[in-house]
Amino acid sequence: MIAALGVVFGDIGTSPLYAFKETLNPEHGVPFSPDAVLGMLSLIFWGLMFVVTLKYVVFVLRADHDGEGGILALQALARRALAGPGTPTWAWQLLGMLGLLGAAMFYGDSLITPAISVLSAVEGLEVLQPGLERFVIPITIVILIGLFMVQRKGTAVVGKVFGPVMLLWFVLLAIGGAWQIWQQPQVLAALDPRHAFSFLFTHRAQALPVLGAVFLAFTGGEALYADMGHFGARPIRLAWAFVALPGLVLNYFGQGALVLGNPAAIDNPFFRLFPAWSVLPMVVLAAMATVIASQAVISGAFSLTAQAMRMGYLPRMRVVQTSRDAIGQIYVPAINWMLMVGVLLLVLGFRSSSALSAAYGIAVSITMVTTTLLAGVVAYGLWRWNRVAVVVGVVLFAIVDLTFVFANSLKVAQGGWLTLAVAAVVMVIFTTWAKGRRIGLEVAAAERLPLKPFVESLAINLPHRVRGTAVFPSVDVDSVPYALLHNLKHNQVLHDQVIVLLVRPCDTPRVDAAQRIESESLGHGVWTVTARHGFMERPDVPEFIRIFASQEGIGCDSMTTSYFTSRASISANLPGMNPLRVALFGWLQRNAGRASDYFQLPGNRLVELGQRT
């Protein structure tokens, strides 16, 4: 529970810094009144109960894919639920697009969360002393740069303090809120849902802008599912029920009680909850909490990128394992630096958490819609729940989700377009790489030689054999790898042992050891080997070869094993793709990480050949 608090609840746990303040924003056109405050609090409370507690904690957390969560894991589960000869192609493609859309929206969220969280925390200095306002942006930038600079060291060491810090954070949220509720107990009337409906009915014209601000209170809800693989569902449920939810509810109601007693506190009700002497310590603690919230989102972006690479939606990038024990602790340099540049530009461009809130929400709300639809498919097709119950549940959750999407769409012109643009770019990259890779493989397959007849022909004109083992990673174990063909053509030699290796990613998080390696001997010292890995596992070719050699009982010394790879480049149009997408695919291919890095091949045993298609 403590560990889950430090990783899973950082995002939603720091929402009180800005969420309630934005619901009271005069720009929404709602006159300040006790009834309006109670209505907004009631919307926040019942939103937390319905969207986060009922939807995510009770239902969605059941959809674990071998213990893993997240939108791509949910997509894989939904595809498994519809797997079968009777499934129409359009349904299969729709599930794929829903998963990619949710993943693309997550990248937009990864830009906004660090910027708005850290900025809202540092803005507490304005409460301490108005003259400190000019230091908010510089301090925010320094904190963010430091956060991204330390990513390469991993979160193993820092993670040890994340849980206790967030536990202290939630305890102080609860204490600060409870003190104000004690002084203004009438605020508890907001627990009655009639105040929420009355507010929406009375302020119909302003309801959507207010709902867009209310949604900021649950923007971290998706993280509960995305980070399930780190801790399991039970610790997350317990941490939410006994720590996070009580702390959040007490704090939101405390802020409401404060503004009921002192309407002037609406400029920053969170920091005004606390005595003047404690504001500076709370600013420091809030900065720590927002760094933790940002860390969770950044780590999520790394994990999502790794999953997308292994599922064929992104080109290979350099991935650094930062922990010997936890496979999920990785660092992707390219994503880290792109996120840093994007986050700093957001801070410099928007300059306040209120301005950034206009860009926040639309991406997360769309992700929540995709989660609802995919979870509905899983509940019906995989869990075999009652059809009527599934339809009713999906419709109810979708109505709420789409209401928040519509409410956040009003903020598109004020900044929401930014996250949509980021998501659109990511979607174009996802689909271009997946389609270009598929077409490229089809074109290359038409030019390949079948492997078995090729091996049989070796007996007729046996080439010179040299000592050692040669491993040729390939996309097809039934065809002659390009590197093998040209090594034989130009060097006119063949190793004593030749292994044609296919590394196949699976749509499960991890692959059982008994199903890891499948091999076949073709004679003349030539083997075909298929090695499988899950989308949460890094492919390790030397380890695959070691397992294969152990299973088959053959000698395969690492010091006499060489790895031959080919690096393809596009020189002509790919059939079925327009020139712009072909150009994008070519650029992605040229800048993709080396196969040797991705497959963890030893540099001193590597031979790389070029291939032009």
Coordinates of C-alpha atoms in Angstrom, one line a residue:
M1 CA 0.0 0.0 0.0
I2 CA 2.8 2.5 0.9
A3 CA 4.7 1.7 -2.3
A4 CA 1.5 2.1 -4.3
L5 CA 0.8 5.5 -2.7
G6 CA 4.2 6.7 -4.0
V7 CA 3.8 5.6 -7.6
V8 CA 0.1 5.2 -8.4
F9 CA -1.5 8.1 -6.6
G10 CA 0.9 10.9 -7.2
D11 CA -1.1 12.4 -10.1
I12 CA -4.5 12.3 -8.6
G13 CA -3.1 13.1 -5.1
T14 CA -1.8 16.4 -6.3
S15 CA -5.0 17.5 -8.0
P16 CA -6.3 19.4 -4.9
L17 CA -3.5 21.9 -5.7
Y18 CA -5.5 23.3 -8.6
A19 CA -8.8 21.4 -9.2
F20 CA -11.1 23.1 -6.8
K21 CA -9.6 26.5 -7.4
E22 CA -10.4 26.1 -11.1
T23 CA -14.0 25.2 -10.5
L24 CA -14.4 28.6 -8.7
N25 CA -12.8 30.5 -11.6
P26 CA -14.9 33.6 -12.2
E27 CA -14.4 33.1 -16.0
H28 CA -16.9 30.3 -15.9
G29 CA -19.6 32.9 -15.2
V30 CA -21.0 31.3 -12.0
P31 CA -21.7 33.9 -9.3
F32 CA -20.1 33.0 -6.0
S33 CA -22.7 31.6 -3.5
P34 CA -22.9 28.9 -0.9
D35 CA -25.2 26.9 -3.1
A36 CA -22.7 27.1 -6.0
V37 CA -19.8 25.9 -3.7
L38 CA -21.9 23.0 -2.4
G39 CA -22.9 22.0 -5.9
M40 CA -19.3 22.0 -7.2
L41 CA -18.1 20.0 -4.2
S42 CA -20.9 17.5 -4.7
L43 CA -19.9 17.1 -8.4
I44 CA -16.3 16.4 -7.3
F45 CA -17.3 14.0 -4.6
W46 CA -19.7 11.9 -6.7
G47 CA -17.3 12.1 -9.7
L48 CA -14.6 10.5 -7.4
M49 CA -17.0 7.8 -6.3
F50 CA -18.4 7.0 -9.8
V51 CA -15.5 7.5 -12.1
V52 CA -12.5 6.5 -10.0
T53 CA -14.0 4.2 -7.3
L54 CA -16.7 2.4 -9.1
K55 CA -15.3 2.3 -12.6
Y56 CA -11.6 2.0 -12.1
V57 CA -11.1 0.5 -8.6
V58 CA -14.1 -1.9 -8.6
F59 CA -14.3 -2.9 -12.3
V60 CA -11.4 -2.0 -14.5
L61 CA -8.7 -3.2 -12.1
R62 CA -10.2 -6.7 -12.7
A63 CA -8.9 -6.6 -16.3
D64 CA -5.4 -7.6 -15.5
H65 CA -3.4 -9.2 -18.4
D66 CA -1.2 -11.6 -16.6
G67 CA -0.9 -9.1 -13.8
E68 CA -0.3 -6.1 -16.1
G69 CA -2.5 -3.1 -16.7
G70 CA -2.6 -0.1 -19.1
I71 CA -4.4 0.7 -22.3
L72 CA -2.3 -1.5 -24.5
A73 CA -2.7 -4.5 -22.2
L74 CA -6.4 -3.8 -22.2
Q75 CA -6.4 -3.7 -26.0
A76 CA -4.6 -7.1 -26.1
L77 CA -7.3 -8.6 -23.7
A78 CA -10.1 -7.2 -25.8
R79 CA -8.6 -8.7 -28.9
R80 CA -8.3 -12.0 -27.1
A81 CA -12.0 -11.7 -26.2
L82 CA -13.0 -11.3 -29.8
A83 CA -10.5 -13.8 -31.2
G84 CA -12.1 -16.4 -33.5
P85 CA -13.0 -17.1 -37.1
G86 CA -16.3 -15.3 -36.9
T87 CA -14.9 -11.9 -35.8
P88 CA -15.2 -9.3 -38.7
T89 CA -12.1 -7.5 -39.8
W90 CA -13.5 -4.1 -39.0
A91 CA -14.1 -5.1 -35.3
W92 CA -10.5 -6.3 -35.0
Q93 CA -9.2 -3.0 -36.6
L94 CA -11.5 -0.9 -34.4
L95 CA -10.1 -2.5 -31.2
G96 CA -6.6 -1.8 -32.5
M97 CA -7.4 1.9 -33.2
L98 CA -9.1 2.3 -29.8
G99 CA -6.0 1.1 -28.0
L100 CA -3.7 3.2 -30.1
L101 CA -5.9 6.3 -29.6
G102 CA -5.8 5.9 -25.8
A103 CA -2.0 5.4 -25.9
A104 CA -1.5 8.5 -28.1
M105 CA -3.6 10.6 -25.7
F106 CA -1.4 9.4 -22.8
Y107 CA 1.6 11.1 -24.4
G108 CA -0.3 14.4 -24.4
D109 CA -1.1 13.8 -20.7
S110 CA 2.7 13.1 -20.1
L111 CA 3.5 16.7 -21.3
I112 CA 0.8 18.5 -19.2
T113 CA 1.1 16.7 -15.9
P114 CA 4.6 17.6 -14.9
A115 CA 4.1 21.2 -16.0
I116 CA 0.8 21.9 -14.3
S117 CA 1.7 19.9 -11.1
V118 CA 5.1 21.5 -10.4
L119 CA 3.9 25.0 -11.4
S120 CA 0.8 24.8 -9.1
A121 CA 3.0 23.7 -6.2
V122 CA 5.6 26.5 -6.6
E123 CA 2.7 29.0 -7.0
G124 CA 2.2 28.6 -3.2
L125 CA 5.1 31.1 -2.8
E126 CA 2.6 33.8 -3.9
V127 CA 0.5 33.0 -0.8
L128 CA 3.6 33.2 1.4
Q129 CA 4.7 36.6 -0.1
P130 CA 3.1 38.2 -3.2
G131 CA 6.5 39.7 -4.1
L132 CA 7.9 36.2 -4.8
E133 CA 5.6 35.8 -7.8
R134 CA 8.5 36.6 -10.2
F135 CA 10.5 33.6 -8.9
V136 CA 7.7 31.0 -9.7
I137 CA 8.7 30.3 -13.4
P138 CA 12.5 30.1 -12.8
I139 CA 12.1 27.8 -9.8
T140 CA 9.6 25.6 -11.7
I141 CA 12.0 25.3 -14.6
V142 CA 15.0 24.4 -12.3
I143 CA 12.9 21.7 -10.7
L144 CA 11.7 20.2 -14.0
I145 CA 15.2 20.2 -15.5
G146 CA 16.5 18.5 -12.4
L147 CA 13.7 15.9 -12.7
F148 CA 14.5 15.0 -16.3
M149 CA 18.2 15.1 -15.7
V150 CA 18.1 12.4 -13.0
Q151 CA 15.9 10.0 -15.0
R152 CA 18.9 8.1 -16.4
K153 CA 19.7 7.0 -12.8
G154 CA 16.4 5.3 -12.5
T155 CA 13.8 5.4 -9.7
A156 CA 15.1 2.5 -7.5
V157 CA 16.8 4.7 -5.0
V158 CA 14.5 7.7 -5.0
G159 CA 11.5 5.4 -5.0
K160 CA 12.2 4.3 -1.5
V161 CA 11.1 7.7 -0.2
F162 CA 8.2 8.1 -2.5
G163 CA 5.7 6.1 -0.5
P164 CA 6.4 7.7 2.9
V165 CA 6.3 11.2 1.3
M166 CA 2.9 10.6 -0.3
L167 CA 1.6 9.0 2.9
L168 CA 2.6 12.2 4.8
W169 CA 1.0 14.3 1.9
F170 CA -2.4 12.5 2.2
V171 CA -2.3 12.7 6.0
L172 CA -1.7 16.5 5.8
L173 CA -4.4 16.8 3.1
A174 CA -6.8 15.2 5.5
I175 CA -5.8 17.2 8.6
G176 CA -5.9 20.5 6.8
G177 CA -9.3 19.8 5.4
A178 CA -10.8 18.3 8.6
W179 CA -9.8 21.5 10.5
Q180 CA -11.8 23.7 8.2
I181 CA -14.8 21.3 8.1
W182 CA -14.9 21.4 11.9
Q183 CA -15.3 25.2 11.7
Q184 CA -17.8 25.1 8.8
P185 CA -19.7 21.7 9.2
Q186 CA -22.5 22.9 6.9
V187 CA -20.2 22.0 4.0
L188 CA -21.0 18.3 4.6
A189 CA -24.3 19.0 2.9
A190 CA -22.5 18.5 -0.4
L191 CA -22.5 14.8 0.2
D192 CA -26.1 14.9 -0.9
P193 CA -26.1 14.3 -4.7
R194 CA -29.1 16.6 -5.1
H195 CA -26.7 19.6 -4.7
A196 CA -24.9 18.4 -7.8
F197 CA -28.0 18.0 -9.9
S198 CA -29.4 21.3 -8.6
F199 CA -26.2 23.1 -9.6
L200 CA -26.3 21.6 -13.1
F201 CA -30.0 22.5 -13.5
T202 CA -29.6 26.0 -12.1
H203 CA -26.5 26.9 -14.1
R204 CA -27.2 25.1 -17.3
A205 CA -25.3 27.6 -19.4
Q206 CA -22.2 27.4 -17.3
A207 CA -22.4 23.6 -16.5
L208 CA -20.0 22.4 -19.2
P209 CA -17.1 24.8 -18.4
V210 CA -17.5 23.9 -14.7
L211 CA -17.5 20.2 -15.5
G212 CA -14.3 20.7 -17.4
A213 CA -12.7 22.1 -14.2
V214 CA -14.3 19.4 -12.0
F215 CA -12.7 16.7 -14.2
L216 CA -9.3 17.9 -13.1
A217 CA -10.0 16.2 -9.8
F218 CA -9.9 12.7 -11.4
T219 CA -7.2 13.1 -14.1
G220 CA -5.0 10.6 -12.3
G221 CA -7.6 7.9 -12.3
E222 CA -6.2 6.2 -15.4
A223 CA -2.8 5.7 -13.5
L224 CA -4.5 3.3 -11.1
Y225 CA -4.9 0.9 -13.9
A226 CA -1.8 1.7 -15.9
D227 CA 0.5 1.0 -12.9
M228 CA -1.3 -2.1 -11.7
G229 CA 1.5 -4.4 -12.9
H230 CA 3.9 -2.9 -10.3
F231 CA 1.9 -3.8 -7.3
G232 CA -1.2 -5.8 -8.1
A233 CA -4.9 -4.7 -7.8
R234 CA -5.4 -5.4 -4.0
P235 CA -2.8 -2.9 -2.6
I236 CA -4.1 -0.3 -5.0
R237 CA -7.7 -0.9 -3.9
L238 CA -6.7 -0.8 -0.2
A239 CA -4.5 2.4 -0.6
W240 CA -7.4 4.1 -2.4
A241 CA -10.1 3.1 0.1
F242 CA -8.2 3.8 3.3
V243 CA -5.7 6.6 2.5
A244 CA -6.1 8.4 -0.8
L245 CA -9.9 8.7 -1.1
P246 CA -10.4 9.9 2.5
G247 CA -7.5 12.4 2.2
L248 CA -8.8 13.8 -1.1
V249 CA -12.4 14.1 0.1
L250 CA -11.5 15.8 3.4
N251 CA -9.2 18.2 1.6
Y252 CA -11.7 19.2 -1.1
F253 CA -14.5 19.7 1.5
G254 CA -12.0 21.6 3.6
Q255 CA -11.3 24.0 0.7
G256 CA -15.1 24.4 0.3
A257 CA -15.5 25.1 4.0
L258 CA -12.7 27.7 3.8
V259 CA -14.3 29.7 0.9
L260 CA -17.7 29.5 2.6
G261 CA -16.2 31.2 5.6
N262 CA -13.8 33.5 3.7
P263 CA -14.7 34.0 0.0
A264 CA -11.5 36.0 -0.5
A265 CA -9.6 32.6 -0.2
I266 CA -10.7 31.5 -3.7
D267 CA -7.4 32.8 -5.2
N268 CA -5.6 29.8 -3.8
P269 CA -7.8 27.8 -1.3
F270 CA -5.4 24.9 -1.0
F271 CA -2.5 26.8 0.6
R272 CA -4.8 29.0 2.6
L273 CA -6.1 25.9 4.4
F274 CA -2.9 26.0 6.4
P275 CA -1.5 28.4 9.0
A276 CA 0.9 31.1 7.7
W277 CA 3.9 29.5 9.4
S278 CA 3.3 26.2 7.6
V279 CA 2.9 27.5 4.1
L280 CA 6.6 27.3 3.2
P281 CA 6.9 23.7 4.4
M282 CA 3.7 22.8 2.5
V283 CA 5.2 24.4 -0.6
V284 CA 8.3 22.2 -0.3
L285 CA 6.2 19.1 0.4
A286 CA 3.8 20.0 -2.5
A287 CA 6.9 20.4 -4.8
M288 CA 8.1 16.9 -3.7
A289 CA 4.6 15.4 -4.2
T290 CA 4.3 17.0 -7.7
V291 CA 7.8 15.7 -8.6
I292 CA 6.5 12.2 -7.6
A293 CA 3.4 12.7 -9.7
S294 CA 5.5 13.8 -12.6
Q295 CA 7.8 10.8 -12.2
A296 CA 4.9 8.4 -12.4
V297 CA 3.7 9.9 -15.7
I298 CA 7.2 10.0 -17.1
S299 CA 7.9 6.4 -16.1
G300 CA 4.6 5.5 -17.7
A301 CA 5.6 7.1 -20.9
F302 CA 8.8 5.0 -20.9
S303 CA 6.8 1.8 -20.3
L304 CA 4.3 2.7 -22.9
T305 CA 7.0 3.4 -25.5
A306 CA 8.7 0.0 -24.7
Q307 CA 5.3 -1.8 -25.1
A308 CA 4.6 0.0 -28.4
M309 CA 8.0 -0.9 -29.8
R310 CA 7.6 -4.6 -28.9
M311 CA 4.1 -4.6 -30.4
G312 CA 5.3 -3.1 -33.7
Y313 CA 3.9 0.4 -33.4
L314 CA 7.1 2.3 -32.9
P315 CA 10.6 1.9 -34.3
R316 CA 13.4 0.6 -32.1
M317 CA 14.8 3.1 -29.6
R318 CA 17.5 2.8 -27.0
V319 CA 16.1 1.4 -23.8
V320 CA 18.3 1.4 -20.6
Q321 CA 17.4 -1.0 -17.8
T322 CA 17.9 1.0 -14.6
S323 CA 17.3 -1.9 -12.1
R324 CA 18.6 -5.4 -12.0
D325 CA 15.5 -6.6 -10.1
A326 CA 12.5 -4.6 -11.5
I327 CA 12.0 -5.1 -15.2
G328 CA 9.6 -2.2 -15.4
Q329 CA 12.2 0.4 -14.3
I330 CA 13.6 1.5 -17.6
Y331 CA 14.9 4.8 -19.2
V332 CA 14.3 5.8 -22.8
P333 CA 16.6 8.7 -23.6
A334 CA 14.8 9.9 -26.7
I335 CA 11.4 10.1 -25.0
N336 CA 13.0 11.7 -21.9
W337 CA 14.5 14.6 -23.8
M338 CA 11.5 15.2 -26.0
L339 CA 9.3 15.3 -22.9
M340 CA 11.6 17.7 -21.2
V341 CA 11.6 20.2 -24.1
G342 CA 7.9 19.9 -24.5
V343 CA 7.2 20.5 -20.7
L344 CA 9.6 23.5 -20.5
L345 CA 7.9 25.1 -23.6
L346 CA 4.5 24.6 -21.9
V347 CA 5.7 26.3 -18.7
L348 CA 7.2 29.2 -20.6
G349 CA 4.2 29.5 -22.9
F350 CA 1.3 29.3 -20.4
R351 CA 3.1 30.7 -17.3
S352 CA 0.5 29.6 -14.7
S353 CA -1.4 26.5 -13.6
S354 CA -4.7 28.3 -14.4
A355 CA -3.7 28.8 -18.0
L356 CA -2.4 25.3 -18.3
S357 CA -5.7 23.8 -16.9
A358 CA -7.3 24.9 -20.2
A359 CA -5.0 22.4 -22.0
Y360 CA -5.5 19.7 -19.4
G361 CA -8.3 17.1 -19.4
I362 CA -9.2 16.5 -23.0
A363 CA -6.6 13.9 -23.6
V364 CA -7.3 12.0 -20.3
S365 CA -11.1 12.1 -20.9
I366 CA -10.7 10.6 -24.3
T367 CA -8.5 7.9 -22.9
M368 CA -11.2 7.1 -20.3
V369 CA -13.7 6.6 -23.1
T370 CA -11.5 4.1 -24.8
T371 CA -10.9 2.3 -21.5
T372 CA -14.7 2.0 -21.0
L373 CA -15.3 0.6 -24.5
L374 CA -12.4 -1.9 -24.3
A375 CA -13.3 -3.0 -20.8
G376 CA -16.9 -3.6 -22.0
V377 CA -15.6 -5.9 -24.7
V378 CA -13.5 -7.8 -22.2
A379 CA -16.4 -8.1 -19.7
Y380 CA -18.7 -9.6 -22.3
G381 CA -16.3 -11.6 -24.5
L382 CA -13.7 -12.9 -21.9
W383 CA -15.5 -12.8 -18.5
R384 CA -18.8 -13.9 -20.0
W385 CA -20.8 -11.4 -18.0
N386 CA -24.5 -10.9 -18.7
R387 CA -25.0 -9.1 -21.9
V388 CA -27.7 -6.7 -20.6
A389 CA -25.6 -5.8 -17.5
V390 CA -22.5 -5.1 -19.7
V391 CA -24.4 -2.9 -22.1
V392 CA -26.1 -0.9 -19.3
G393 CA -22.8 -0.5 -17.5
V394 CA -20.9 0.6 -20.6
V395 CA -23.6 3.0 -21.6
L396 CA -23.7 4.6 -18.1
F397 CA -20.0 5.0 -17.9
A398 CA -19.7 6.1 -21.5
I399 CA -22.3 8.8 -21.0
V400 CA -20.3 10.2 -18.0
D401 CA -17.0 9.9 -19.9
L402 CA -18.4 11.6 -23.1
T403 CA -19.9 14.4 -21.0
F404 CA -16.5 15.2 -19.7
V405 CA -15.0 14.9 -23.2
F406 CA -17.6 17.4 -24.4
A407 CA -17.0 19.7 -21.4
N408 CA -13.2 19.6 -22.0
S409 CA -13.7 20.2 -25.7
L410 CA -14.8 23.7 -24.8
K411 CA -11.2 24.3 -23.8
V412 CA -9.7 23.3 -27.1
A413 CA -9.2 26.8 -28.4
Q414 CA -7.6 27.9 -25.1
G415 CA -5.0 25.2 -25.1
G416 CA -6.6 21.9 -25.4
W417 CA -5.6 21.8 -29.1
L418 CA -2.0 21.2 -27.9
T419 CA -2.6 17.8 -26.4
L420 CA -4.8 16.8 -29.3
A421 CA -2.1 17.8 -31.7
V422 CA 0.5 15.8 -29.8
A423 CA -1.9 12.8 -29.8
A424 CA -2.5 13.2 -33.6
V425 CA 1.2 13.2 -34.3
V426 CA 1.7 10.1 -32.2
M427 CA -1.2 8.4 -34.0
V428 CA 0.3 9.2 -37.4
I429 CA 3.6 7.8 -36.2
F430 CA 2.0 4.6 -34.8
T431 CA 0.0 3.9 -37.9
T432 CA 2.7 4.9 -40.4
W433 CA 5.3 2.7 -38.8
A434 CA 2.9 -0.3 -38.3
K435 CA 1.7 -0.1 -41.9
G436 CA 5.1 0.6 -43.5
R437 CA 6.7 -2.2 -41.6
R438 CA 4.0 -4.6 -42.7
I439 CA 4.2 -3.6 -46.3
G440 CA 8.0 -3.7 -46.2
L441 CA 8.0 -7.2 -44.8
E442 CA 5.5 -8.3 -47.5
V443 CA 7.8 -6.8 -50.3
A444 CA 10.9 -8.4 -48.8
A445 CA 9.1 -11.8 -48.4
A446 CA 8.3 -11.8 -52.1
E447 CA 12.1 -11.6 -52.8
R448 CA 13.3 -14.2 -50.2
L449 CA 14.5 -17.7 -50.9
P450 CA 12.9 -20.6 -49.1
L451 CA 15.3 -21.8 -46.3
K452 CA 14.8 -25.6 -46.5
P453 CA 15.6 -26.0 -50.3
F454 CA 18.6 -23.6 -49.7
V455 CA 20.0 -25.9 -47.0
E456 CA 19.4 -29.0 -49.1
S457 CA 21.4 -27.4 -51.9
L458 CA 24.4 -26.9 -49.6
A459 CA 25.0 -30.7 -49.7
I460 CA 25.5 -30.5 -53.5
N461 CA 28.1 -27.7 -53.3
L462 CA 29.2 -27.5 -49.7
P463 CA 30.9 -24.2 -48.9
H464 CA 34.0 -23.9 -46.8
R465 CA 33.1 -24.3 -43.1
V466 CA 34.7 -22.3 -40.3
R467 CA 34.6 -23.0 -36.6
G468 CA 32.1 -21.4 -34.3
T469 CA 28.4 -20.5 -34.3
A470 CA 26.7 -17.8 -36.5
V471 CA 23.3 -16.4 -35.4
F472 CA 21.2 -14.7 -38.0
P473 CA 18.2 -12.8 -36.5
S474 CA 15.4 -12.9 -39.1
V475 CA 11.7 -11.9 -39.5
D476 CA 10.9 -15.4 -41.0
V477 CA 12.4 -18.7 -40.1
D478 CA 11.2 -20.2 -43.4
S479 CA 13.3 -17.9 -45.6
V480 CA 17.0 -17.3 -46.0
P481 CA 18.1 -14.2 -44.0
Y482 CA 19.6 -11.4 -46.1
A483 CA 22.7 -11.4 -43.9
L484 CA 23.2 -15.2 -44.3
L485 CA 22.8 -15.0 -48.1
H486 CA 25.3 -12.2 -48.6
N487 CA 27.8 -13.5 -46.1
L488 CA 27.9 -16.7 -48.0
K489 CA 28.0 -14.8 -51.4
H490 CA 30.8 -12.4 -50.5
N491 CA 32.8 -14.4 -47.9
Q492 CA 32.1 -17.8 -49.3
V493 CA 32.1 -19.4 -45.9
L494 CA 29.6 -21.0 -43.5
H495 CA 30.0 -21.6 -39.8
D496 CA 29.9 -25.1 -38.3
Q497 CA 26.6 -24.1 -36.6
V498 CA 24.1 -21.7 -38.2
I499 CA 21.1 -20.5 -36.2
V500 CA 18.3 -18.6 -38.0
L501 CA 16.5 -16.9 -35.2
L502 CA 13.1 -15.4 -35.1
V503 CA 12.3 -13.2 -32.1
R504 CA 8.5 -13.1 -31.8
P505 CA 6.8 -10.6 -29.5
C506 CA 3.6 -11.9 -28.0
D507 CA 0.4 -10.0 -26.8
T508 CA 1.0 -11.2 -23.3
P509 CA 3.1 -9.3 -20.7
R510 CA 5.4 -12.3 -20.1
V511 CA 6.0 -15.7 -21.7
D512 CA 6.2 -18.9 -19.7
A513 CA 9.7 -20.4 -19.7
A514 CA 8.4 -23.7 -21.2
Q515 CA 7.1 -21.8 -24.2
R516 CA 10.1 -19.5 -24.7
I517 CA 12.1 -21.4 -27.3
E518 CA 11.0 -23.6 -30.2
S519 CA 13.7 -25.1 -32.5
E520 CA 14.1 -27.4 -35.5
S521 CA 17.2 -28.9 -37.0
L522 CA 17.4 -28.7 -40.9
G523 CA 20.6 -30.7 -41.1
H524 CA 24.2 -29.7 -42.1
G525 CA 24.4 -27.8 -38.7
V526 CA 21.6 -25.4 -39.6
W527 CA 18.9 -24.7 -37.0
T528 CA 15.8 -22.6 -37.0
V529 CA 14.9 -21.1 -33.5
T530 CA 11.8 -19.2 -32.6
A531 CA 12.2 -17.2 -29.3
R532 CA 9.1 -15.6 -27.8
H533 CA 8.9 -12.7 -25.3
G534 CA 6.1 -10.7 -23.8
F535 CA 5.5 -7.0 -24.3
M536 CA 6.8 -6.3 -20.8
E537 CA 10.0 -8.2 -21.4
R538 CA 13.2 -7.0 -23.1
P539 CA 14.4 -9.5 -25.9
D540 CA 17.8 -10.8 -25.0
V541 CA 19.2 -12.8 -27.9
P542 CA 22.4 -14.1 -26.2
E543 CA 20.1 -15.4 -23.4
F544 CA 17.8 -17.0 -26.0
I545 CA 20.8 -18.8 -27.6
R546 CA 22.0 -20.0 -24.2
I547 CA 18.5 -21.5 -23.4
F548 CA 18.4 -23.1 -26.9
A549 CA 21.8 -24.7 -26.6
S550 CA 20.9 -26.0 -23.1
Q551 CA 17.6 -27.5 -24.4
E552 CA 19.2 -29.2 -27.4
G553 CA 22.4 -30.2 -25.6
I554 CA 24.8 -28.7 -28.1
G555 CA 27.9 -26.7 -27.5
C556 CA 27.5 -22.9 -28.1
D557 CA 30.4 -20.9 -26.5
S558 CA 29.6 -17.2 -26.3
M559 CA 33.2 -16.4 -27.3
T560 CA 32.9 -18.3 -30.6
T561 CA 29.4 -17.1 -31.4
S562 CA 29.0 -14.3 -34.0
Y563 CA 25.8 -12.3 -34.7
F564 CA 25.0 -11.2 -38.2
T565 CA 22.3 -8.5 -38.7
S566 CA 21.1 -6.4 -41.7
R567 CA 20.0 -2.8 -41.6
A568 CA 17.4 -2.0 -44.2
S569 CA 16.7 1.4 -45.9
I570 CA 13.8 2.5 -48.1
S571 CA 14.8 3.7 -51.6
A572 CA 11.4 3.5 -53.3
N573 CA 7.7 4.0 -52.6
L574 CA 5.9 1.4 -50.6
P575 CA 2.7 0.2 -52.4
G576 CA -0.4 1.5 -50.7
M577 CA 1.3 4.4 -48.9
N578 CA 1.2 8.0 -50.0
P579 CA 4.6 9.7 -50.6
L580 CA 4.4 11.8 -47.3
R581 CA 3.9 8.7 -45.2
V582 CA 6.7 6.9 -47.1
A583 CA 9.0 9.8 -46.4
L584 CA 8.0 9.7 -42.7
F585 CA 8.5 5.9 -42.6
G586 CA 11.9 6.3 -44.2
W587 CA 12.9 9.0 -41.7
L588 CA 11.8 6.8 -38.8
Q589 CA 13.7 3.9 -40.2
R590 CA 16.9 5.9 -40.6
N591 CA 16.7 7.1 -37.0
A592 CA 15.6 3.9 -35.5
G593 CA 17.8 2.3 -32.9
R594 CA 20.2 -0.4 -33.9
A595 CA 18.9 -4.0 -33.9
S596 CA 22.1 -4.9 -32.0
D597 CA 21.1 -2.6 -29.1
Y598 CA 17.5 -3.7 -29.1
F599 CA 18.3 -7.4 -29.0
Q600 CA 21.3 -6.8 -26.6
L601 CA 23.9 -8.3 -28.9
P602 CA 27.5 -8.0 -27.8
G603 CA 29.3 -5.4 -29.8
N604 CA 32.5 -7.4 -30.1
R605 CA 30.7 -10.3 -31.7
L606 CA 28.6 -8.4 -34.2
V607 CA 28.6 -8.1 -38.0
E608 CA 26.1 -5.7 -39.6
L609 CA 25.3 -5.6 -43.3
G610 CA 23.3 -3.0 -45.2
Q611 CA 20.1 -3.8 -47.1
R612 CA 18.4 -1.5 -49.6
T613 CA 14.8 -2.1 -50.6

